[in-house]
Structures are given as C-alpha cells and as structure tokens.
mmCIF file with all atom_site columns, C-alpha atoms in Angstrom:
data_model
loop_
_atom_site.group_PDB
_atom_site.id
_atom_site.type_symbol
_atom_site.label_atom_id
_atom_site.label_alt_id
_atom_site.label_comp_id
_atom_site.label_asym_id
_atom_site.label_entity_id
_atom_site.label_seq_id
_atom_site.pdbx_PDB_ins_code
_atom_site.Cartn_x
_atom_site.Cartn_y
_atom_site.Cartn_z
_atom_site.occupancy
_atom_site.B_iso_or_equiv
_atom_site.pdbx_formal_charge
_atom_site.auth_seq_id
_atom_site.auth_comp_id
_atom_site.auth_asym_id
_atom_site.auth_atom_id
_atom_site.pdbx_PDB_model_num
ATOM 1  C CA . UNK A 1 1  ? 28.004 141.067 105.418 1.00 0.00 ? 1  UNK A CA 1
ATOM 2  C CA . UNK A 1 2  ? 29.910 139.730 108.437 1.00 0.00 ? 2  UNK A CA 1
ATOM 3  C CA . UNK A 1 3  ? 29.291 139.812 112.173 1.00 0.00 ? 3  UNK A CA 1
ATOM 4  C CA . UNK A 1 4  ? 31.706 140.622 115.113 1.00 0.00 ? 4  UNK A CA 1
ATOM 5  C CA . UNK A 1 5  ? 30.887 140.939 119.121 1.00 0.00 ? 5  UNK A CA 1
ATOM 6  C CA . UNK A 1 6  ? 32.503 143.272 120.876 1.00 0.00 ? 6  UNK A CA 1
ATOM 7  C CA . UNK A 1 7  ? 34.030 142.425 124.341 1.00 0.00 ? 7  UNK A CA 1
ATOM 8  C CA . UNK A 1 8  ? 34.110 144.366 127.790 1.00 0.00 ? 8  UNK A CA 1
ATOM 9  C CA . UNK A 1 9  ? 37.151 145.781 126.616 1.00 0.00 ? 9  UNK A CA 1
ATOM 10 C CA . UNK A 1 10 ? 36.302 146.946 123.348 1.00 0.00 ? 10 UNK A CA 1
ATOM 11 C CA . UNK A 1 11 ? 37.940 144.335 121.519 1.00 0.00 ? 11 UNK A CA 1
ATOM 12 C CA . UNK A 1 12 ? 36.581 143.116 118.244 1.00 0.00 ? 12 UNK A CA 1
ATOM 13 C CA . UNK A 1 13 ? 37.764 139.382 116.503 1.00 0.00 ? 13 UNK A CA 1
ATOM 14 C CA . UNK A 1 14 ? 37.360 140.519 112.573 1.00 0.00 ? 14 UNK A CA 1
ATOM 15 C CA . UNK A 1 15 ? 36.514 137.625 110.849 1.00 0.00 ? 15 UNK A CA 1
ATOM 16 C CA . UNK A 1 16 ? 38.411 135.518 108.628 1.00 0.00 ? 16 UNK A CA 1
ATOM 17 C CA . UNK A 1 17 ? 36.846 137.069 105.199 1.00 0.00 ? 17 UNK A CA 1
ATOM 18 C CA . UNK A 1 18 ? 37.141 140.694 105.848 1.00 0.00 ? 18 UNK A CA 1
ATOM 19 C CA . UNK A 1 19 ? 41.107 139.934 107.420 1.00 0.00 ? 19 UNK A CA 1
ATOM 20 C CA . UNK A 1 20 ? 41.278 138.408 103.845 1.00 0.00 ? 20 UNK A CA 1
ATOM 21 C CA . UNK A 1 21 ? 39.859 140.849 101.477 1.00 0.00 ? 21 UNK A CA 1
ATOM 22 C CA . UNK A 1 22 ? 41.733 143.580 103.743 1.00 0.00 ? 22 UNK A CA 1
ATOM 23 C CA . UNK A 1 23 ? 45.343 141.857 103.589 1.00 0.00 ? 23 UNK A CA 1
ATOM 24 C CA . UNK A 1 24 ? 45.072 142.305 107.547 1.00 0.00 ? 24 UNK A CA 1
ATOM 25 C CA . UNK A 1 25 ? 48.152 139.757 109.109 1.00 0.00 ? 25 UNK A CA 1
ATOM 26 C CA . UNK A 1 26 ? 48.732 139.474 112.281 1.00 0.00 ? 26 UNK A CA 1
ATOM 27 C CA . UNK A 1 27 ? 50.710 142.756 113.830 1.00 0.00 ? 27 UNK A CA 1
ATOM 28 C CA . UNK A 1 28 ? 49.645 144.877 111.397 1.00 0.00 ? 28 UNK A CA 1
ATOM 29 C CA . UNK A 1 29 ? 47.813 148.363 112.117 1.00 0.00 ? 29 UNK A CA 1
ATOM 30 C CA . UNK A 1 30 ? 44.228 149.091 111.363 1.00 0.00 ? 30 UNK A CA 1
ATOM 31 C CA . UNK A 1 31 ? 43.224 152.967 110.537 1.00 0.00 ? 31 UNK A CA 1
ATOM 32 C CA . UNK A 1 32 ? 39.596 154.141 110.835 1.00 0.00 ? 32 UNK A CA 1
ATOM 33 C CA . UNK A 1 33 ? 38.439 156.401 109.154 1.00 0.00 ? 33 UNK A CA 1
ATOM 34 C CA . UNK A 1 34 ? 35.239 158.473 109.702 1.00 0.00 ? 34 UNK A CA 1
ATOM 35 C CA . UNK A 1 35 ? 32.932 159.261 106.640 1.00 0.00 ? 35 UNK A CA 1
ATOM 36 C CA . UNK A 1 36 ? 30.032 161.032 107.813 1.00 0.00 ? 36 UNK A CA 1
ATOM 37 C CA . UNK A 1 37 ? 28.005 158.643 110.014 1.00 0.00 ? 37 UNK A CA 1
ATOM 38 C CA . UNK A 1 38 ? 30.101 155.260 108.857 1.00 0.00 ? 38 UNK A CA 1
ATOM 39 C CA . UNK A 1 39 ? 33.312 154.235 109.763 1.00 0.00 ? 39 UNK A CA 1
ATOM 40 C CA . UNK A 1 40 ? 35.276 152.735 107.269 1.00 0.00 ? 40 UNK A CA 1
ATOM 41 C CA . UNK A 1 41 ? 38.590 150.196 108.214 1.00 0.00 ? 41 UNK A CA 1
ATOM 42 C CA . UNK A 1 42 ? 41.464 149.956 106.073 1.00 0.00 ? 42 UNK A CA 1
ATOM 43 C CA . UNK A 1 43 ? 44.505 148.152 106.739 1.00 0.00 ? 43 UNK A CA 1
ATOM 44 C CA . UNK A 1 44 ? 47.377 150.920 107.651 1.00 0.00 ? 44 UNK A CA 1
ATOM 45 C CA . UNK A 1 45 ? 50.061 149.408 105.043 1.00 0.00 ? 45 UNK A CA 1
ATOM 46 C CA . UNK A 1 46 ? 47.336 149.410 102.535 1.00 0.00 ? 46 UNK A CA 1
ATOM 47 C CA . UNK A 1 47 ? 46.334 152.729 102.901 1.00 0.00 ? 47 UNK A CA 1
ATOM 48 C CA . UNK A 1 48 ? 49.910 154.487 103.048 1.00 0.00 ? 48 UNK A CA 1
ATOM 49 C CA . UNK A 1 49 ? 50.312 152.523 99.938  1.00 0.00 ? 49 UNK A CA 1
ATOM 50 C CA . UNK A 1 50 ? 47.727 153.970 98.002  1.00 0.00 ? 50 UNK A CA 1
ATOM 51 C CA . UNK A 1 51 ? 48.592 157.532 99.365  1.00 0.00 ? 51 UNK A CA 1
ATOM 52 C CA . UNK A 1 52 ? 52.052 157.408 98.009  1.00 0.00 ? 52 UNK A CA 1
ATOM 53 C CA . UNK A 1 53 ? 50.326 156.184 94.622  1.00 0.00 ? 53 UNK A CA 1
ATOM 54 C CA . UNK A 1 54 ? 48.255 159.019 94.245  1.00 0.00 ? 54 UNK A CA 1
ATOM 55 C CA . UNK A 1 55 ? 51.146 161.602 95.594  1.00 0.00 ? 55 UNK A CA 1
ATOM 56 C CA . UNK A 1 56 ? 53.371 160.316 93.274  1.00 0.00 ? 56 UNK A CA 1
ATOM 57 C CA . UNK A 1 57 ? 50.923 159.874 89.699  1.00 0.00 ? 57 UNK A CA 1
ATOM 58 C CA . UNK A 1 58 ? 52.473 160.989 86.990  1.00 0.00 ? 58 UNK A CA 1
ATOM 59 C CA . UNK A 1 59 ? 56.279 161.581 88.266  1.00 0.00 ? 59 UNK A CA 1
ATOM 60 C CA . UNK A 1 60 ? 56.776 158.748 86.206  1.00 0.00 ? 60 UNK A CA 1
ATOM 61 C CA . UNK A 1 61 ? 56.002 160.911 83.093  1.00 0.00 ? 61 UNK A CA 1
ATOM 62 C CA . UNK A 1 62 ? 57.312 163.723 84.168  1.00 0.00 ? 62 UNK A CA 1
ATOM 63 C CA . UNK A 1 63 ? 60.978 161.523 84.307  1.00 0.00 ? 63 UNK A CA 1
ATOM 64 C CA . UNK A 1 64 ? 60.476 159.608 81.892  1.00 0.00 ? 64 UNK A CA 1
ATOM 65 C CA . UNK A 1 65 ? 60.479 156.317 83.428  1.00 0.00 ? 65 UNK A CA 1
ATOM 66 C CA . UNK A 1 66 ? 58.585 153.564 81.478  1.00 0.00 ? 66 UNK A CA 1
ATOM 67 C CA . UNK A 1 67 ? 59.947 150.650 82.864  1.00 0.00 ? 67 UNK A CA 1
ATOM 68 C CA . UNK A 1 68 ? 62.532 148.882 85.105  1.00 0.00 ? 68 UNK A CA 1
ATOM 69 C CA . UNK A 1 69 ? 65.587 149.778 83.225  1.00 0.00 ? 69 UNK A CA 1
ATOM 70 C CA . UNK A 1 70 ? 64.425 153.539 83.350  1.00 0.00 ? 70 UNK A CA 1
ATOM 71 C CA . UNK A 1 71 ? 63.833 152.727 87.276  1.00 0.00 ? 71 UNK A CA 1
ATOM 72 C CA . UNK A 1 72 ? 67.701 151.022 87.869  1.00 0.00 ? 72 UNK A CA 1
ATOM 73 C CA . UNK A 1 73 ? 68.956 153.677 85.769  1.00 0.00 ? 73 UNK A CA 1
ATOM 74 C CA . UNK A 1 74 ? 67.287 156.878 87.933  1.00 0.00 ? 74 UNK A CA 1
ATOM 75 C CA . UNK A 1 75 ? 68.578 155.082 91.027  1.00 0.00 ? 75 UNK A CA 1
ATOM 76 C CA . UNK A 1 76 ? 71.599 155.016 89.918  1.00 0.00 ? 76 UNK A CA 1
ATOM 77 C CA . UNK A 1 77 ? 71.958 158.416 88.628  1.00 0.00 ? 77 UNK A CA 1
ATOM 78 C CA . UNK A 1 78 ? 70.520 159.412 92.266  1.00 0.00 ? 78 UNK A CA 1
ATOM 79 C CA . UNK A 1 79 ? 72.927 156.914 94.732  1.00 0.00 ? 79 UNK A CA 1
ATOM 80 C CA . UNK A 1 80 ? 75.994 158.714 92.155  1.00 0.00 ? 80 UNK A CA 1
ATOM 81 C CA . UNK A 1 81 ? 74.514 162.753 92.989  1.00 0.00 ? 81 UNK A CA 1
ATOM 82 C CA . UNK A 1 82 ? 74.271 161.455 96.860  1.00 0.00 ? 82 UNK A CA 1
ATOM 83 C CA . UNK A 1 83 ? 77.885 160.166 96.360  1.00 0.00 ? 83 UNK A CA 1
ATOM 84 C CA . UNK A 1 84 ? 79.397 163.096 94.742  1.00 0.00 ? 84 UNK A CA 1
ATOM 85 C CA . UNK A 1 85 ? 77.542 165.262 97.622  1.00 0.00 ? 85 UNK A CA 1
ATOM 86 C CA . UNK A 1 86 ? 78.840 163.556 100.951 1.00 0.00 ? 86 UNK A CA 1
ATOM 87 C CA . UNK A 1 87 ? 82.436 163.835 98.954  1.00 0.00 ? 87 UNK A CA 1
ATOM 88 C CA . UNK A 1 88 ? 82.285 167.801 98.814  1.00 0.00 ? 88 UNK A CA 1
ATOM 89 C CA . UNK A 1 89 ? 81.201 167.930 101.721 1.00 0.00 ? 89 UNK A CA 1
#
C-alpha cells in the first residue's frame, strides 16, 4: 500500500512503485475510473490498449492470421485494395 498527500491544488505526487507497476512516464494521461465507491487509476495508453485487445479477440481466427507472415501478408493485401481504390477513383 502506498501513500500520497494531496496539495491545495489538488495535485497528487504518485509514488515511484505504483508509476512503475502502472507504466506511468512522464506526459502520459491517467484515466479514473469509478467502481462503485473506489476509484481505480489506470494509465490511458494502457487502458486503450487493452480495449482494442478485447474489441479485436478472435479477428485473428476469423482471418486466419497465425503469425507475422500471415500479418505482412494481410497488410499487404490491404495497402494493394487501398491502392487499386484511390486509382478508380
């Protein structure tokens, strides 16, 4: 458990081990999130992360991607679609 005072301003110094364990670097953006009667802090980056995980399980499957090749290779096939698009256009 860790300890932070909070100024006239409402500013809070997190401390070093919770900066850590959260990946929080200086300039990043903290999100708060309420749950109930806590609040819990995530770092922003983090957290749109893991949101774009969970919107995106099992897309791999459904494409068929397994592993890097099958990634380079669905780029590819996308960037040549885009291409062949903005030349009908």
């Amino acid at each position: 458990m860790e300890l932070a005072k909070v100024t006239s301003k409402g500013q809070v110094t997190i401390p070093v081990a919770i900066r850590n364990l959260l990946g929080i670097r200086e300039g990043d953006k903290l999100l708060f999130v309420e749950d109930g009667k806590k609040v819990v802090l995530m770092n922003a980056s983090t957290s749109a992360l893991l949101k774009a995980q969970e919107e995106f399980e099992g897309v791999a499957q459904e494409l068929g991607v397994q592993n890097e090749e099958d990634v380079v290779k669905l780029v590819k096939e996308i960037r040549a679609e885009r291409g062949a698009q903005y030349k009908c256009e």
